[in-house]
Every structure is written in structure tokens, then in C-alpha cells.
GROMACS .gro file of C-alpha atoms in nm:
model
  305
    1MET     CA    1   0.714  -1.618   0.970
    2SER     CA    2   0.555  -1.441   0.676
    3GLN     CA    3   0.735  -1.130   0.563
    4ARG     CA    4   0.525  -0.820   0.525
    5GLU     CA    5   0.708  -0.494   0.479
    6LEU     CA    6   0.713  -0.177   0.273
    7VAL     CA    7   1.033  -0.096   0.084
    8ILE     CA    8   1.063   0.274   0.000
    9LEU     CA    9   1.227   0.313  -0.340
   10GLY     CA   10   1.173   0.687  -0.381
   11THR     CA   11   1.014   0.979  -0.198
   12ALA     CA   12   1.035   1.277  -0.435
   13SER     CA   13   0.740   1.442  -0.603
   14GLN     CA   14   0.766   1.604  -0.945
   15VAL     CA   15   1.138   1.686  -0.928
   16PRO     CA   16   1.390   1.438  -0.782
   17THR     CA   17   1.675   1.565  -0.567
   18LYS     CA   18   2.019   1.436  -0.472
   19GLN     CA   19   1.864   1.264  -0.170
   20ARG     CA   20   1.525   1.164  -0.311
   21ASN     CA   21   1.450   0.952  -0.615
   22HIS     CA   22   1.116   0.969  -0.791
   23ASN     CA   23   0.832   0.766  -0.640
   24GLY     CA   24   0.841   0.391  -0.595
   25TYR     CA   25   0.702   0.168  -0.320
   26LEU     CA   26   0.725  -0.211  -0.299
   27LEU     CA   27   0.490  -0.386  -0.059
   28ARG     CA   28   0.621  -0.733   0.019
   29TRP     CA   29   0.325  -0.938   0.139
   30ASP     CA   30   0.408  -1.306   0.191
   31ARG     CA   31   0.473  -1.439  -0.160
   32GLU     CA   32   0.329  -1.130  -0.327
   33GLY     CA   33   0.514  -0.817  -0.434
   34LEU     CA   34   0.296  -0.513  -0.506
   35LEU     CA   35   0.479  -0.224  -0.670
   36PHE     CA   36   0.307   0.114  -0.639
   37ASP     CA   37   0.374   0.413  -0.867
   38PRO     CA   38   0.711   0.324  -1.023
   39GLY     CA   39   0.867   0.658  -1.111
   40GLU     CA   40   1.183   0.713  -1.312
   41GLY     CA   41   1.480   0.525  -1.169
   42THR     CA   42   1.277   0.262  -0.984
   43GLN     CA   43   1.471  -0.027  -1.139
   44ARG     CA   44   1.801   0.113  -1.010
   45GLN     CA   45   1.656   0.187  -0.668
   46MET     CA   46   1.548  -0.177  -0.641
   47SER     CA   47   1.911  -0.278  -0.689
   48PHE     CA   48   2.017  -0.043  -0.410
   49ALA     CA   49   1.740  -0.180  -0.186
   50GLY     CA   50   1.834  -0.541  -0.257
   51VAL     CA   51   1.493  -0.647  -0.387
   52ALA     CA   52   1.442  -0.852  -0.703
   53ALA     CA   53   1.216  -0.744  -0.987
   54SER     CA   54   1.119  -1.108  -1.032
   55GLY     CA   55   0.933  -1.084  -0.700
   56ILE     CA   56   0.683  -0.831  -0.837
   57THR     CA   57   0.341  -0.989  -0.893
   58ARG     CA   58   0.124  -0.676  -0.922
   59ILE     CA   59   0.178  -0.314  -1.019
   60CYS     CA   60  -0.061  -0.038  -0.909
   61VAL     CA   61  -0.046   0.302  -1.078
   62THR     CA   62  -0.249   0.580  -0.917
   63HIS     CA   63  -0.234   0.814  -1.219
   64PHE     CA   64  -0.025   0.893  -1.524
   65HIS     CA   65   0.187   1.188  -1.421
   66GLY     CA   66   0.547   1.102  -1.508
   67ASP     CA   67   0.684   1.085  -1.154
   68HIS     CA   68   0.442   0.799  -1.090
   69CYS     CA   69   0.486   0.592  -1.405
   70PHE     CA   70   0.805   0.670  -1.602
   71GLY     CA   71   0.980   0.375  -1.437
   72LEU     CA   72   0.727   0.121  -1.564
   73PRO     CA   73   0.908   0.028  -1.891
   74GLY     CA   74   1.236  -0.038  -1.711
   75VAL     CA   75   1.073  -0.243  -1.437
   76LEU     CA   76   0.885  -0.459  -1.688
   77GLY     CA   77   1.203  -0.507  -1.890
   78ARG     CA   78   1.388  -0.613  -1.579
   79ILE     CA   79   1.115  -0.860  -1.481
   80SER     CA   80   1.151  -1.022  -1.824
   81LEU     CA   81   1.530  -1.015  -1.809
   82ASP     CA   82   1.525  -1.186  -1.470
   83GLY     CA   83   1.314  -1.467  -1.615
   84ALA     CA   84   1.002  -1.432  -1.401
   85LEU     CA   85   0.757  -1.707  -1.498
   86HIS     CA   86   0.446  -1.569  -1.330
   87PRO     CA   87   0.204  -1.320  -1.490
   88VAL     CA   88   0.194  -0.962  -1.359
   89ASP     CA   89  -0.136  -0.786  -1.293
   90ILE     CA   90  -0.125  -0.412  -1.364
   91TYR     CA   91  -0.391  -0.172  -1.232
   92PHE     CA   92  -0.434   0.184  -1.358
   93PRO     CA   93  -0.706   0.445  -1.435
   94ALA     CA   94  -0.889   0.347  -1.752
   95SER     CA   95  -0.877   0.705  -1.879
   96GLY     CA   96  -0.499   0.671  -1.903
   97GLU     CA   97  -0.498   0.345  -2.098
   98VAL     CA   98  -0.333   0.514  -2.396
   99PHE     CA   99  -0.041   0.613  -2.171
  100TYR     CA  100  -0.019   0.260  -2.032
  101GLU     CA  101   0.004   0.117  -2.384
  102ARG     CA  102   0.274   0.366  -2.480
  103LEU     CA  103   0.477   0.290  -2.170
  104VAL     CA  104   0.472  -0.089  -2.202
  105ASP     CA  105   0.569  -0.064  -2.571
  106SER     CA  106   0.803   0.233  -2.547
  107SER     CA  107   1.105   0.055  -2.696
  108ALA     CA  108   1.216  -0.247  -2.898
  109HIS     CA  109   1.230  -0.537  -2.654
  110ASN     CA  110   1.168  -0.906  -2.615
  111ARG     CA  111   0.906  -0.915  -2.343
  112GLN     CA  112   0.883  -1.252  -2.174
  113VAL     CA  113   0.651  -1.162  -1.888
  114GLU     CA  114   0.275  -1.209  -1.931
  115LEU     CA  115   0.090  -0.888  -1.845
  116HIS     CA  116  -0.270  -0.875  -1.726
  117PRO     CA  117  -0.387  -0.512  -1.752
  118HIS     CA  118  -0.684  -0.405  -1.538
  119PRO     CA  119  -0.810  -0.057  -1.635
  120ILE     CA  120  -1.010   0.093  -1.347
  121THR     CA  121  -1.332   0.273  -1.434
  122ASP     CA  122  -1.475   0.325  -1.086
  123ALA     CA  123  -1.421   0.260  -0.717
  124GLY     CA  124  -1.456  -0.094  -0.585
  125GLU     CA  125  -1.288  -0.431  -0.551
  126LEU     CA  126  -1.033  -0.522  -0.816
  127PRO     CA  127  -0.963  -0.856  -0.987
  128PRO     CA  128  -0.838  -1.111  -0.930
  129PRO     CA  129  -0.650  -1.126  -0.671
  130GLY     CA  130  -0.726  -1.460  -0.495
  131ALA     CA  131  -0.413  -1.443  -0.285
  132GLY     CA  132  -0.546  -1.431   0.070
  133PHE     CA  133  -0.641  -1.064   0.046
  134THR     CA  134  -0.871  -0.825  -0.135
  135LEU     CA  135  -0.753  -0.525  -0.333
  136ARG     CA  136  -0.979  -0.232  -0.402
  137ALA     CA  137  -0.957   0.119  -0.541
  138ALA     CA  138  -1.114   0.452  -0.447
  139ARG     CA  139  -1.134   0.766  -0.654
  140LEU     CA  140  -0.907   1.057  -0.551
  141SER     CA  141  -0.913   1.430  -0.637
  142HIS     CA  142  -0.618   1.539  -0.850
  143SER     CA  143  -0.562   1.736  -1.170
  144VAL     CA  144  -0.600   1.412  -1.369
  145GLU     CA  145  -0.804   1.102  -1.289
  146ALA     CA  146  -0.644   0.918  -0.999
  147PHE     CA  147  -0.722   0.620  -0.775
  148GLY     CA  148  -0.584   0.510  -0.441
  149TYR     CA  149  -0.554   0.148  -0.334
  150ARG     CA  150  -0.627  -0.060  -0.026
  151LEU     CA  151  -0.531  -0.418   0.059
  152ASP     CA  152  -0.725  -0.613   0.325
  153GLU     CA  153  -0.658  -0.954   0.471
  154PRO     CA  154  -0.977  -1.137   0.583
  155ASP     CA  155  -1.049  -1.153   0.953
  156SER     CA  156  -0.993  -1.486   1.126
  157LEU     CA  157  -1.056  -1.647   1.465
  158ARG     CA  158  -0.815  -1.707   1.752
  159PHE     CA  159  -0.870  -1.927   2.055
  160ILE     CA  160  -0.908  -1.777   2.403
  161PRO     CA  161  -0.672  -1.987   2.622
  162GLU     CA  162  -0.862  -1.911   2.944
  163ARG     CA  163  -1.189  -2.041   2.800
  164LEU     CA  164  -1.022  -2.357   2.671
  165ARG     CA  165  -0.880  -2.427   3.017
  166GLU     CA  166  -1.213  -2.359   3.190
  167LEU     CA  167  -1.386  -2.614   2.967
  168GLY     CA  168  -1.104  -2.869   2.984
  169ILE     CA  169  -1.025  -2.855   2.613
  170SER     CA  170  -0.668  -2.931   2.510
  171GLY     CA  171  -0.449  -3.133   2.275
  172PRO     CA  172  -0.607  -3.291   1.965
  173VAL     CA  173  -0.954  -3.182   2.076
  174VAL     CA  174  -0.858  -2.822   1.997
  175GLY     CA  175  -0.783  -2.917   1.638
  176GLU     CA  176  -1.105  -3.112   1.613
  177LEU     CA  177  -1.302  -2.814   1.741
  178GLN     CA  178  -1.136  -2.592   1.482
  179ARG     CA  179  -1.218  -2.834   1.200
  180ARG     CA  180  -1.573  -2.928   1.298
  181GLY     CA  181  -1.691  -2.612   1.475
  182ALA     CA  182  -1.817  -2.803   1.781
  183VAL     CA  183  -1.716  -3.093   2.009
  184GLU     CA  184  -1.872  -3.292   2.294
  185ILE     CA  185  -1.700  -3.230   2.629
  186GLY     CA  186  -1.831  -3.356   2.963
  187GLY     CA  187  -2.178  -3.424   2.830
  188ARG     CA  188  -2.221  -3.084   2.664
  189THR     CA  189  -2.159  -2.940   2.323
  190VAL     CA  190  -1.892  -2.670   2.305
  191THR     CA  191  -1.897  -2.452   1.995
  192LEU     CA  192  -1.610  -2.267   1.836
  193ASP     CA  193  -1.775  -1.933   1.907
  194GLU     CA  194  -1.765  -2.002   2.284
  195VAL     CA  195  -1.385  -2.031   2.297
  196SER     CA  196  -1.266  -1.796   2.023
  197GLU     CA  197  -1.274  -1.432   1.921
  198ALA     CA  198  -1.235  -1.240   1.598
  199ARG     CA  199  -0.881  -1.152   1.493
  200PRO     CA  200  -0.868  -0.864   1.245
  201GLY     CA  201  -0.662  -0.921   0.933
  202GLN     CA  202  -0.384  -0.681   0.843
  203SER     CA  203  -0.454  -0.390   0.610
  204PHE     CA  204  -0.258  -0.141   0.399
  205ALA     CA  205  -0.361   0.172   0.210
  206PHE     CA  206  -0.182   0.380  -0.052
  207VAL     CA  207  -0.296   0.738  -0.114
  208MET     CA  208  -0.106   0.959  -0.354
  209ASP     CA  209  -0.154   1.296  -0.529
  210THR     CA  210  -0.491   1.413  -0.407
  211ARG     CA  211  -0.678   1.686  -0.227
  212LEU     CA  212  -0.889   1.590   0.071
  213CYS     CA  213  -1.189   1.390  -0.054
  214ASP     CA  214  -1.417   1.102   0.043
  215GLY     CA  215  -1.186   0.850  -0.121
  216VAL     CA  216  -0.896   0.945   0.105
  217HIS     CA  217  -1.101   0.883   0.419
  218ASP     CA  218  -1.251   0.563   0.280
  219LEU     CA  219  -0.912   0.412   0.204
  220ALA     CA  220  -0.762   0.511   0.540
  221ARG     CA  221  -1.042   0.388   0.765
  222GLY     CA  222  -0.897   0.164   1.040
  223VAL     CA  223  -0.594   0.066   0.832
  224ASP     CA  224  -0.277  -0.076   0.989
  225MET     CA  225  -0.042   0.115   0.758
  226LEU     CA  226  -0.131   0.426   0.561
  227VAL     CA  227   0.118   0.547   0.299
  228ILE     CA  228   0.008   0.895   0.204
  229GLU     CA  229   0.148   1.193   0.021
  230ALA     CA  230   0.259   1.497   0.221
  231THR     CA  231   0.387   1.710  -0.064
  232PHE     CA  232   0.370   2.037   0.130
  233THR     CA  233   0.401   2.168   0.485
  234ASP     CA  234   0.097   2.330   0.642
  235THR     CA  235   0.223   2.683   0.568
  236ASP     CA  236   0.192   2.600   0.197
  237GLU     CA  237  -0.165   2.472   0.216
  238LYS     CA  238  -0.280   2.710  -0.060
  239LEU     CA  239  -0.031   2.549  -0.298
  240ALA     CA  240  -0.152   2.204  -0.195
  241VAL     CA  241  -0.511   2.291  -0.281
  242GLU     CA  242  -0.411   2.457  -0.608
  243TYR     CA  243  -0.206   2.166  -0.736
  244GLY     CA  244  -0.417   1.883  -0.595
  245HIS     CA  245  -0.203   1.768  -0.304
  246LEU     CA  246  -0.202   1.727   0.073
  247THR     CA  247  -0.002   1.888   0.350
  248ALA     CA  248   0.160   1.685   0.626
  249GLY     CA  249  -0.094   1.815   0.875
  250GLN     CA  250  -0.388   1.722   0.653
  251ALA     CA  251  -0.249   1.370   0.607
  252ALA     CA  252  -0.210   1.335   0.985
  253GLN     CA  253  -0.564   1.455   1.047
  254VAL     CA  254  -0.689   1.188   0.808
  255ALA     CA  255  -0.489   0.925   0.998
  256ALA     CA  256  -0.617   1.041   1.337
  257ARG     CA  257  -0.980   1.045   1.224
  258ALA     CA  258  -0.946   0.703   1.061
  259GLY     CA  259  -0.774   0.527   1.351
  260VAL     CA  260  -0.459   0.445   1.155
  261ARG     CA  261  -0.184   0.255   1.339
  262THR     CA  262   0.126   0.352   1.136
  263LEU     CA  263   0.134   0.669   0.925
  264VAL     CA  264   0.396   0.686   0.649
  265LEU     CA  265   0.445   1.030   0.494
  266THR     CA  266   0.614   1.067   0.154
  267HIS     CA  267   0.614   1.244  -0.188
  268TYR     CA  268   0.790   1.562  -0.081
  269SER     CA  269   0.828   1.878  -0.287
  270GLN     CA  270   1.184   1.964  -0.384
  271ARG     CA  271   1.143   2.299  -0.207
  272TYR     CA  272   1.207   2.130   0.130
  273ARG     CA  273   1.567   2.035   0.204
  274THR     CA  274   1.480   1.894   0.544
  275LEU     CA  275   1.158   1.736   0.666
  276ASP     CA  276   1.151   1.847   1.029
  277GLN     CA  277   0.852   2.070   0.968
  278HIS     CA  278   0.660   1.785   0.803
  279LEU     CA  279   0.704   1.581   1.121
  280ALA     CA  280   0.606   1.874   1.344
  281ASP     CA  281   0.293   1.944   1.138
  282ALA     CA  282   0.191   1.580   1.149
  283ARG     CA  283   0.264   1.533   1.520
  284ALA     CA  284   0.031   1.821   1.602
  285HIS     CA  285  -0.262   1.605   1.487
  286PHE     CA  286  -0.159   1.239   1.520
  287ASP     CA  287  -0.012   1.069   1.827
  288GLY     CA  288   0.044   0.725   1.671
  289GLU     CA  289   0.353   0.599   1.491
  290ILE     CA  290   0.472   0.843   1.224
  291VAL     CA  291   0.737   0.750   0.969
  292ILE     CA  292   0.893   1.025   0.761
  293ALA     CA  293   0.981   0.808   0.464
  294GLU     CA  294   1.333   0.817   0.324
  295ASP     CA  295   1.468   0.643   0.015
  296LEU     CA  296   1.561   0.275   0.070
  297MET     CA  297   1.390   0.259   0.408
  298ARG     CA  298   1.218  -0.070   0.503
  299ILE     CA  299   0.909  -0.046   0.721
  300PRO     CA  300   0.743  -0.356   0.867
  301VAL     CA  301   0.365  -0.380   0.850
  302PRO     CA  302   0.237  -0.361   1.211
  303PRO     CA  303   0.171  -0.708   1.356
  304ARG     CA  304  -0.185  -0.833   1.373
  305ARG     CA  305  -0.380  -0.705   1.670
   0.00000   0.00000   0.00000
């Protein structure tokens, strides 16, 4: 079975704590590995989590504040050191291209990995990816230019067993119907549409460092797993607005309005030693699955509907 899971490498915001490393999130999606916002220490956290840097195929940076990108040089060095032969696509806001260039050439090194940078100038679908899913970005509202990301698997069809039995379709004929789109059974033509229904593909969204804005809602709409910042509790909403962040309650309201299946909260301010209030604030608005992310946690993507 294909493996699709989120590995939490860090959950801190600007200041790491003894329990929380800086940001870092690895989405393992079949043969792809998408690393989001590698903060300082990401390479070491990957060792603790038991995931290989050579499995990273794409890196998505939401913005160029240090807690979201200082780990990039180490991760790229490790990918080269581990002898990865595949190219790595890197997505980031175009306005921060100077920071990207400084990070990837921040030291003397013998880079072996082939990098394909993709500066983002506006919302929309991103290249390439051609890997059984689409990847797109939406503009967020932070103190610097920032983008969130969404991955979508195409919808497919699944057979309805009851309809197949009613029409006497079984065995090799099922495969023929799938290939050709129609077969002759008992003197009549049976089409694929008569015995199948749409099966939604899986989806994943990553929203970090933002106030409430259209892009947040766009990325979250109907998604299976939403990873979203909850830097502050609801009592500190004024701070969230001032610094361009969300509260746990705001994140949960987004998830409820969007019809999210699994809500993953992360990116916590160092002012909170425990996260009980984050959960309480979120539960007041969202009755689906809530995960209060912790470092090194592994969260499976919800199975297809």
C-alpha cells in the first residue's frame, strides 16, 4: 500500500524551546517527499525521526523568516552527502529570491544535487510536478510576502459492486469495461458511468504565518489534511493580528467552514509551556479530528473517501 504520512520535524515558532525544534514538516506521498519550511535543526530532526534526506524530492518555503528557512543549507548538504541522484524542485516567494540564493550558497561545499528553483510570483498551479498530483500556491497575509501550498490528487472512478451484480458483470469483463468504457452484456450496451461513481483524490494543505485572508480559506477548502499555524491562543488574538498570525480558534473556524477532515495545529509561541488551551480553543469550533502537533510525530493522511 502506498505510504502517505506527515512527519513533524519541529513545531516552534520564532524561538525554539527544549521540547520544540524550529519548523519542519515532511510529507511522504508515495515516492515523493515534500519538505515544508525547513527551520534551523531540520537535518538533525530528520535523523531523530528516522527519515532520509535522500527521499526529499521537493522543498516548499512559505516565506523567508529564519524559523522557516535556516535549515535549508544543511538539508541540501545532506541530500548531496547521501548521494541522491534525482533533482530537487524548490518553491519559494520570488520576492525572497536573494535570500534563497544566499542560503543555497552559504558555505563552501561540493553540491551534487541538481536544484530546480521555482520562484512564485502569484497564486496558481506550480510546475512541474507530473507525479500524480497537482501543487498550487495561494497568497497569505504576513509581515513579508508569503504563500501557502496545496497538493491535490486527481479524482478517479470506483465500481459499484451492486450495479455490477445486477447487470451480471464479473471477471475479465470488468477489466474490459474499465479499459474500453463500454461492453455488450445481454444484448445491451453497459457504459462505465452506469456502474461506477467518482472517488475523490486525497488532498493536503499547508498554511503558515498568516492572518485570516482569502488564501487561507482557498487552500483549506474540502482538504483531507490541513496543517495550519496556531501561534497564539484565543486570549492573545490582538498579538496574532499585530504580528500576522492565527490563533488556535481561528484555525479551527477555518477548518470547520472548509469541511476539513483532519486539522493539524502547529507553530506555537514559546510563551506557552503546555498546549491544552490550544486544543480547547480549537475544539470549541471544530468537531472533526484535531491533532496538536508535537515534534517527531507521524500523522497518516486520512484514507480516501
